[in-house]
Amino acid sequence: MSDTGSESEIEEATEHTALMDGHIAEARPDREIAERIARKRKTKSDNQQSYGSVERTEGGASGAAGTSASNPPPPQPPADAQIEELELKYGARHVIKLFVPVTLCMLVVVATISSINFYSVKDVYLAYTPFHEESPYAVTKVWNALANSMILLSVIALMTVLLIVLYKKRCYKIIHGWLILSSLMLLFLFSYLYIEEALRAYNIPMDYITLVFVMWNFGGMGMIVIHWKGPLRLQQAYLIFIAALMALVFIKYLPEWTTWAVLAVISIWDLIAVLTPKGPLRILVETAQERNEPIFPALIYSSTVMYCLAATTPPPPGEPRARELRPLHPHGRGTADERRAARESGGAGDAAGFDAAWQARAQQQRRLRVDSSQPPRYTTRLERSPAPAQQPALDDEEKGVKLGLGDFIFYSVLVGKASSYGDWNTTLACFVAILIGLCLTLLLLAILKKALPALPISITFGLIFYFATRCVVKPFADALAAEQVFI
Amino acid sequence: MDLTRLPNDKKLQLCRWYFKVGCLLLPFVWAVNAVWFFKEAFMKPPYDEQKQIKKYVVMSATGAAVWVAALAVWVTVFQLQRVAWGPTGDSLSFIVPLGRA
């Protein structure tokens, strides 16, 4: 080792700051991020050639420092390493905390799809998808699907912009109105449709009085718990149910190929909206951060209570910054969620093809729907205080992972769609692929520490697994079974 | 919402609010209230507002139980008497189960 101790210390310091910068630095598309990480490592290795392996973990650095006799190992790096390790551990725990709700949501959708015919029969379509893919030719179907998904996407983008404008102008009442309207539609109208079909499928007798009573109770409690205060578990349950309901609406009312095209397009849009410097979601998040505001509770699933607290109670003046920052981030997601929710409500209205008066009303809601389409941008974020070591007491409470409801919806759409063909291998493959994608996203989150789009990795994996299983694995397995070959 | 972080007077306020809202034919809200505040009312070391919270929790629980019983009775009566009630029974029916061959 030719380096003197002081040099190594300096290097460590720069390394440290570089890492910190990394968190703050502007978001870029995943590939670029990966490249950047690689580059960072390279440069580090260049700087620290004498150290041999270029591990950036503090342990390695401190060890190197220790070798230089003159200086005692700087205290910071080990602490830093511990923090990072802690964060990763926290991340791991939260990954599992997110697995449960995502799995539950998918389970609801898959169970519904496989037991209730209504949701896999194609008869009515959303107004956003004017091309119904009725031609027998694949080429026509493909361009139909692409056109449909582009229409949907442009609606989403438009609504996003509208939302940003509203948010920038501080029209919170309008935004909240949208959210409440869309959750009302989901909780009453779509739940009504769901209950009707479920009862019909299971042949359970029901009278109107009981039905109205149950719906009123279910919806009323949902509105209270989502938009006001309520037990966290109940709120999570309602959010999961809402997401599942929305996913079912998409599965039911989007034409076959369009569904797949929409999934692909939406995940790309998610990537762009969250990570580009001028991406709409990014602007939203930044605005929210500037204003230090809590998120709209209706739009985000959070694994811990803190979010609720942050949202419901104005931050005390003396409170540390870390806390204030978090709520802001959620905001960005929240808007996305809202849009989704709006979308859901709007989409459902169109899809259901109700009478003219209803449709006229629905037109207003369409905008909402569009908004909701934005949800795809929901970002998963691990909330952390910037300087966890400084406020350990607060840390525990504040850490948590938030996942936009839109993520839930599109994950479930993919798995539900896969299950609608009745092949359990494909369904399981998609399910596993999405969970792996979620893991990777959360890992990236722990590394990059900023809002990330949760759709791209998961949906890409899901699509690959779906088509691979359906076109390659299944025929192969069938052939093996037919020939009685056991591997 | 995390109850443990709320000051006691807010807890009482929340519990009372839930009870009042439950009066709007929303026994589900009562049930949630009873479960949610059960620990506050019976398991926590005593504090000033606890007595009132206890009162609301008990009232919510009984109210919800009464509603459930009433609903069960109504459903049973309706399903047993639907045919006897003729057209009234039919118009009240949302789903009439199909027979199986």
mmCIF file of C-alpha atoms in Angstrom, chain A residues 49-304:
data_model
loop_
_atom_site.group_PDB
_atom_site.id
_atom_site.type_symbol
_atom_site.label_atom_id
_atom_site.label_comp_id
_atom_site.label_asym_id
_atom_site.label_seq_id
_atom_site.Cartn_x
_atom_site.Cartn_y
_atom_site.Cartn_z
ATOM 1 C CA GLN A 49 -6.108 0.957 -7.133
ATOM 2 C CA SER A 50 -3.708 0.296 -4.330
ATOM 3 C CA TYR A 51 -6.468 -1.325 -2.315
ATOM 4 C CA GLY A 52 -6.909 -4.060 -4.808
ATOM 5 C CA SER A 53 -10.554 -4.999 -4.737
ATOM 6 C CA VAL A 54 -12.730 -2.018 -5.166
ATOM 7 C CA GLU A 55 -15.393 -2.755 -2.672
ATOM 8 C CA ARG A 56 -17.022 0.381 -1.540
ATOM 9 C CA THR A 57 -18.239 -1.054 1.690
ATOM 10 C CA GLU A 58 -16.890 0.706 4.698
ATOM 11 C CA GLY A 59 -15.373 -2.420 6.068
ATOM 12 C CA GLY A 60 -12.923 -2.572 3.186
ATOM 13 C CA ALA A 61 -12.176 1.113 3.403
ATOM 14 C CA SER A 62 -11.627 1.135 7.105
ATOM 15 C CA GLY A 63 -9.439 -1.871 6.803
ATOM 16 C CA ALA A 64 -7.312 -0.041 4.275
ATOM 17 C CA ALA A 65 -7.139 2.949 6.533
ATOM 18 C CA GLY A 66 -6.163 0.733 9.393
ATOM 19 C CA THR A 67 -3.161 -0.485 7.456
ATOM 20 C CA SER A 68 -1.790 3.027 7.312
ATOM 21 C CA ALA A 69 -0.109 3.266 10.641
ATOM 22 C CA SER A 70 -0.201 6.980 11.305
ATOM 23 C CA ASN A 71 -3.961 7.574 11.330
ATOM 24 C CA PRO A 72 -6.550 5.757 13.341
ATOM 25 C CA PRO A 73 -9.386 4.458 11.189
ATOM 26 C CA PRO A 74 -11.922 7.201 10.690
ATOM 27 C CA PRO A 75 -15.033 6.562 12.744
ATOM 28 C CA GLN A 76 -17.459 7.545 10.010
ATOM 29 C CA PRO A 77 -17.086 4.729 7.554
ATOM 30 C CA PRO A 78 -17.945 1.883 9.887
ATOM 31 C CA ALA A 79 -21.015 3.715 11.082
ATOM 32 C CA ASP A 80 -21.919 4.303 7.496
ATOM 33 C CA ALA A 81 -21.537 0.673 6.668
ATOM 34 C CA GLN A 82 -23.742 -0.230 9.531
ATOM 35 C CA ILE A 83 -26.331 2.213 8.415
ATOM 36 C CA GLU A 84 -26.316 0.841 4.941
ATOM 37 C CA GLU A 85 -26.558 -2.662 6.209
ATOM 38 C CA LEU A 86 -29.408 -1.652 8.440
ATOM 39 C CA GLU A 87 -31.145 -0.022 5.561
ATOM 40 C CA LEU A 88 -30.798 -3.100 3.454
ATOM 41 C CA LYS A 89 -32.165 -5.192 6.264
ATOM 42 C CA TYR A 90 -35.037 -2.839 6.694
ATOM 43 C CA GLY A 91 -35.555 -3.013 2.998
ATOM 44 C CA ALA A 92 -35.656 -6.773 3.136
ATOM 45 C CA ARG A 93 -38.241 -6.754 5.838
ATOM 46 C CA HIS A 94 -40.314 -4.298 3.925
ATOM 47 C CA VAL A 95 -40.045 -6.333 0.776
ATOM 48 C CA ILE A 96 -41.767 -9.105 2.606
ATOM 49 C CA LYS A 97 -44.276 -6.685 4.009
ATOM 50 C CA LEU A 98 -45.121 -5.680 0.460
ATOM 51 C CA PHE A 99 -45.265 -9.245 -0.776
ATOM 52 C CA VAL A 100 -48.275 -10.003 1.350
ATOM 53 C CA PRO A 101 -50.556 -7.254 0.041
ATOM 54 C CA VAL A 102 -49.452 -7.709 -3.554
ATOM 55 C CA THR A 103 -50.061 -11.425 -3.280
ATOM 56 C CA LEU A 104 -53.428 -10.877 -1.641
ATOM 57 C CA CYS A 105 -54.477 -8.514 -4.385
ATOM 58 C CA MET A 106 -53.468 -10.960 -7.081
ATOM 59 C CA LEU A 107 -55.185 -13.754 -5.199
ATOM 60 C CA VAL A 108 -58.457 -11.865 -5.118
ATOM 61 C CA VAL A 109 -58.222 -11.180 -8.837
ATOM 62 C CA VAL A 110 -57.230 -14.711 -9.810
ATOM 63 C CA ALA A 111 -59.882 -16.271 -7.594
ATOM 64 C CA THR A 112 -62.500 -13.985 -9.072
ATOM 65 C CA ILE A 113 -61.428 -14.612 -12.626
ATOM 66 C CA SER A 114 -61.428 -18.351 -12.227
ATOM 67 C CA SER A 115 -64.727 -18.576 -10.388
ATOM 68 C CA ILE A 116 -66.797 -15.827 -11.972
ATOM 69 C CA ASN A 117 -67.239 -16.041 -15.706
ATOM 70 C CA PHE A 118 -68.443 -12.490 -16.011
ATOM 71 C CA TYR A 119 -64.973 -11.009 -15.830
ATOM 72 C CA SER A 120 -63.472 -13.067 -18.616
ATOM 73 C CA VAL A 121 -66.315 -12.693 -21.103
ATOM 74 C CA LYS A 122 -65.756 -9.948 -23.650
ATOM 75 C CA ASP A 123 -68.837 -8.010 -24.624
ATOM 76 C CA VAL A 124 -68.525 -4.351 -23.714
ATOM 77 C CA TYR A 125 -65.393 -2.269 -24.087
ATOM 78 C CA LEU A 126 -64.038 0.926 -22.657
ATOM 79 C CA ALA A 127 -64.649 4.060 -24.640
ATOM 80 C CA TYR A 128 -60.895 4.557 -24.730
ATOM 81 C CA THR A 129 -60.427 1.497 -26.870
ATOM 82 C CA PRO A 130 -62.435 2.093 -30.034
ATOM 83 C CA PHE A 131 -60.822 -0.776 -31.931
ATOM 84 C CA HIS A 132 -62.279 -4.060 -30.843
ATOM 85 C CA GLU A 133 -59.934 -6.522 -32.489
ATOM 86 C CA GLU A 134 -62.653 -8.390 -34.282
ATOM 87 C CA SER A 135 -60.641 -9.029 -37.404
ATOM 88 C CA PRO A 136 -59.284 -12.525 -37.863
ATOM 89 C CA TYR A 137 -55.921 -11.232 -39.072
ATOM 90 C CA ALA A 138 -53.090 -10.906 -36.615
ATOM 91 C CA VAL A 139 -51.719 -7.796 -38.279
ATOM 92 C CA THR A 140 -54.997 -5.953 -37.867
ATOM 93 C CA LYS A 141 -55.228 -7.056 -34.277
ATOM 94 C CA VAL A 142 -51.741 -5.814 -33.595
ATOM 95 C CA TRP A 143 -52.362 -2.365 -34.936
ATOM 96 C CA ASN A 144 -55.708 -2.262 -33.180
ATOM 97 C CA ALA A 145 -54.017 -3.096 -29.924
ATOM 98 C CA LEU A 146 -51.285 -0.553 -30.504
ATOM 99 C CA ALA A 147 -53.760 2.149 -31.450
ATOM 100 C CA ASN A 148 -55.871 1.395 -28.400
ATOM 101 C CA SER A 149 -52.946 1.490 -26.061
ATOM 102 C CA MET A 150 -51.650 4.710 -27.585
ATOM 103 C CA ILE A 151 -55.057 6.300 -27.099
ATOM 104 C CA LEU A 152 -55.113 5.156 -23.502
ATOM 105 C CA LEU A 153 -51.600 6.391 -22.982
ATOM 106 C CA SER A 154 -52.299 9.814 -24.437
ATOM 107 C CA VAL A 155 -55.357 10.115 -22.243
ATOM 108 C CA ILE A 156 -53.204 9.233 -19.283
ATOM 109 C CA ALA A 157 -50.540 11.726 -20.235
ATOM 110 C CA LEU A 158 -53.147 14.422 -20.707
ATOM 111 C CA MET A 159 -54.668 13.733 -17.356
ATOM 112 C CA THR A 160 -51.269 13.747 -15.757
ATOM 113 C CA VAL A 161 -50.567 17.163 -17.132
ATOM 114 C CA LEU A 162 -53.958 18.330 -15.944
ATOM 115 C CA LEU A 163 -53.213 16.990 -12.521
ATOM 116 C CA ILE A 164 -49.872 18.725 -12.412
ATOM 117 C CA VAL A 165 -51.474 21.978 -13.408
ATOM 118 C CA LEU A 166 -54.110 21.544 -10.725
ATOM 119 C CA TYR A 167 -51.508 20.671 -8.184
ATOM 120 C CA LYS A 168 -49.257 23.547 -9.133
ATOM 121 C CA LYS A 169 -52.187 25.915 -8.840
ATOM 122 C CA ARG A 170 -53.028 24.366 -5.485
ATOM 123 C CA CYS A 171 -56.511 23.281 -6.456
ATOM 124 C CA TYR A 172 -56.529 20.664 -3.752
ATOM 125 C CA LYS A 173 -60.268 20.678 -3.471
ATOM 126 C CA ILE A 174 -60.673 19.629 -7.070
ATOM 127 C CA ILE A 175 -58.108 16.874 -6.685
ATOM 128 C CA HIS A 176 -59.718 15.614 -3.530
ATOM 129 C CA GLY A 177 -63.077 15.804 -5.202
ATOM 130 C CA TRP A 178 -61.815 13.589 -7.991
ATOM 131 C CA LEU A 179 -60.396 11.142 -5.558
ATOM 132 C CA ILE A 180 -63.531 10.973 -3.504
ATOM 133 C CA LEU A 181 -65.684 10.651 -6.580
ATOM 134 C CA SER A 182 -63.603 7.828 -7.964
ATOM 135 C CA SER A 183 -63.420 5.951 -4.707
ATOM 136 C CA LEU A 184 -67.183 6.398 -4.363
ATOM 137 C CA MET A 185 -67.689 4.822 -7.751
ATOM 138 C CA LEU A 186 -65.392 1.946 -6.926
ATOM 139 C CA LEU A 187 -66.808 1.332 -3.505
ATOM 140 C CA PHE A 188 -70.443 1.468 -4.522
ATOM 141 C CA LEU A 189 -70.930 0.937 -8.228
ATOM 142 C CA PHE A 190 -68.212 -1.563 -8.955
ATOM 143 C CA SER A 191 -68.610 -3.350 -5.679
ATOM 144 C CA TYR A 192 -72.287 -3.655 -6.523
ATOM 145 C CA LEU A 193 -71.466 -5.225 -9.876
ATOM 146 C CA TYR A 194 -68.946 -7.473 -8.193
ATOM 147 C CA ILE A 195 -71.370 -8.634 -5.518
ATOM 148 C CA GLU A 196 -74.061 -9.257 -8.095
ATOM 149 C CA GLU A 197 -71.814 -11.410 -10.237
ATOM 150 C CA ALA A 198 -70.364 -13.219 -7.247
ATOM 151 C CA LEU A 199 -73.787 -14.028 -5.857
ATOM 152 C CA ARG A 200 -74.959 -15.164 -9.247
ATOM 153 C CA ALA A 201 -71.923 -17.344 -9.758
ATOM 154 C CA TYR A 202 -72.388 -19.035 -6.411
ATOM 155 C CA ASN A 203 -76.171 -19.113 -6.693
ATOM 156 C CA ILE A 204 -76.781 -17.425 -3.357
ATOM 157 C CA PRO A 205 -80.237 -15.955 -2.769
ATOM 158 C CA MET A 206 -80.318 -12.295 -1.779
ATOM 159 C CA ASP A 207 -82.935 -9.649 -1.257
ATOM 160 C CA TYR A 208 -82.662 -5.962 -2.006
ATOM 161 C CA ILE A 209 -82.984 -4.791 1.577
ATOM 162 C CA THR A 210 -80.026 -6.815 2.791
ATOM 163 C CA LEU A 211 -78.069 -5.835 -0.286
ATOM 164 C CA VAL A 212 -78.628 -2.130 0.154
ATOM 165 C CA PHE A 213 -77.794 -2.379 3.826
ATOM 166 C CA VAL A 214 -74.582 -4.294 3.233
ATOM 167 C CA MET A 215 -73.488 -2.020 0.405
ATOM 168 C CA TRP A 216 -74.154 1.074 2.474
ATOM 169 C CA ASN A 217 -72.116 -0.278 5.353
ATOM 170 C CA PHE A 218 -69.290 -1.482 3.187
ATOM 171 C CA GLY A 219 -69.053 1.697 1.157
ATOM 172 C CA GLY A 220 -69.531 4.040 4.081
ATOM 173 C CA MET A 221 -66.828 2.412 6.115
ATOM 174 C CA GLY A 222 -64.565 2.424 3.073
ATOM 175 C CA MET A 223 -64.981 6.138 2.527
ATOM 176 C CA ILE A 224 -64.248 6.862 6.174
ATOM 177 C CA VAL A 225 -61.237 4.647 6.344
ATOM 178 C CA ILE A 226 -59.709 5.710 3.044
ATOM 179 C CA HIS A 227 -60.273 9.430 3.209
ATOM 180 C CA TRP A 228 -60.304 10.010 6.921
ATOM 181 C CA LYS A 229 -59.101 8.013 9.869
ATOM 182 C CA GLY A 230 -59.390 4.372 10.565
ATOM 183 C CA PRO A 231 -57.468 1.300 11.591
ATOM 184 C CA LEU A 232 -54.462 0.738 9.371
ATOM 185 C CA ARG A 233 -55.301 -2.882 8.598
ATOM 186 C CA LEU A 234 -58.766 -1.991 7.487
ATOM 187 C CA GLN A 235 -57.449 0.783 5.301
ATOM 188 C CA GLN A 236 -54.972 -1.582 3.706
ATOM 189 C CA ALA A 237 -57.685 -4.137 3.136
ATOM 190 C CA TYR A 238 -59.898 -1.586 1.438
ATOM 191 C CA LEU A 239 -57.070 -0.347 -0.744
ATOM 192 C CA ILE A 240 -56.232 -3.874 -1.792
ATOM 193 C CA PHE A 241 -59.847 -4.569 -2.609
ATOM 194 C CA ILE A 242 -60.160 -1.364 -4.599
ATOM 195 C CA ALA A 243 -57.042 -2.208 -6.560
ATOM 196 C CA ALA A 244 -58.318 -5.706 -7.251
ATOM 197 C CA LEU A 245 -61.649 -4.319 -8.384
ATOM 198 C CA MET A 246 -59.951 -1.926 -10.744
ATOM 199 C CA ALA A 247 -57.775 -4.673 -12.134
ATOM 200 C CA LEU A 248 -60.890 -6.741 -12.768
ATOM 201 C CA VAL A 249 -62.452 -3.827 -14.588
ATOM 202 C CA PHE A 250 -59.418 -3.551 -16.843
ATOM 203 C CA ILE A 251 -59.375 -7.256 -17.516
ATOM 204 C CA LYS A 252 -63.047 -7.292 -18.329
ATOM 205 C CA TYR A 253 -63.274 -4.224 -20.490
ATOM 206 C CA LEU A 254 -60.026 -4.134 -22.446
ATOM 207 C CA PRO A 255 -59.795 -6.174 -25.620
ATOM 208 C CA GLU A 256 -57.527 -9.188 -25.598
ATOM 209 C CA TRP A 257 -54.353 -7.965 -27.242
ATOM 210 C CA THR A 258 -54.847 -4.433 -26.073
ATOM 211 C CA THR A 259 -54.411 -5.566 -22.483
ATOM 212 C CA TRP A 260 -50.929 -6.816 -23.204
ATOM 213 C CA ALA A 261 -50.042 -3.762 -25.255
ATOM 214 C CA VAL A 262 -51.311 -1.497 -22.480
ATOM 215 C CA LEU A 263 -49.211 -3.292 -19.899
ATOM 216 C CA ALA A 264 -46.081 -2.808 -21.965
ATOM 217 C CA VAL A 265 -46.834 0.804 -22.855
ATOM 218 C CA ILE A 266 -47.744 1.705 -19.291
ATOM 219 C CA SER A 267 -44.564 0.326 -17.845
ATOM 220 C CA ILE A 268 -42.544 2.349 -20.342
ATOM 221 C CA TRP A 269 -44.590 5.387 -19.476
ATOM 222 C CA ASP A 270 -43.956 4.727 -15.827
ATOM 223 C CA LEU A 271 -40.255 4.704 -16.501
ATOM 224 C CA ILE A 272 -40.390 7.976 -18.378
ATOM 225 C CA ALA A 273 -42.725 9.753 -15.993
ATOM 226 C CA VAL A 274 -40.755 8.938 -12.895
ATOM 227 C CA LEU A 275 -37.190 9.086 -14.088
ATOM 228 C CA THR A 276 -36.903 11.753 -16.784
ATOM 229 C CA PRO A 277 -35.889 15.153 -15.448
ATOM 230 C CA LYS A 278 -39.039 16.683 -16.914
ATOM 231 C CA GLY A 279 -41.201 13.639 -16.263
ATOM 232 C CA PRO A 280 -44.626 14.603 -14.999
ATOM 233 C CA LEU A 281 -44.530 12.398 -11.958
ATOM 234 C CA ARG A 282 -41.141 13.697 -11.076
ATOM 235 C CA ILE A 283 -42.369 17.247 -11.269
ATOM 236 C CA LEU A 284 -45.223 16.299 -9.000
ATOM 237 C CA VAL A 285 -42.941 14.712 -6.468
ATOM 238 C CA GLU A 286 -40.624 17.661 -6.491
ATOM 239 C CA THR A 287 -43.458 20.113 -6.092
ATOM 240 C CA ALA A 288 -44.778 18.137 -3.195
ATOM 241 C CA GLN A 289 -41.344 18.132 -1.650
ATOM 242 C CA GLU A 290 -41.019 21.848 -2.042
ATOM 243 C CA ARG A 291 -44.317 22.315 -0.318
ATOM 244 C CA ASN A 292 -43.586 19.781 2.349
ATOM 245 C CA GLU A 293 -46.995 18.266 2.062
ATOM 246 C CA PRO A 294 -48.506 14.925 2.949
ATOM 247 C CA ILE A 295 -49.789 12.627 0.300
ATOM 248 C CA PHE A 296 -53.360 11.873 -0.634
ATOM 249 C CA PRO A 297 -54.103 8.828 1.460
ATOM 250 C CA ALA A 298 -56.427 7.260 -1.053
ATOM 251 C CA LEU A 299 -53.713 6.507 -3.537
ATOM 252 C CA ILE A 300 -50.908 4.745 -1.816
ATOM 253 C CA TYR A 301 -50.459 1.576 0.061
ATOM 254 C CA SER A 302 -48.010 1.998 2.859
ATOM 255 C CA SER A 303 -46.580 -0.776 4.913
ATOM 256 C CA THR A 304 -46.423 1.243 8.079
#
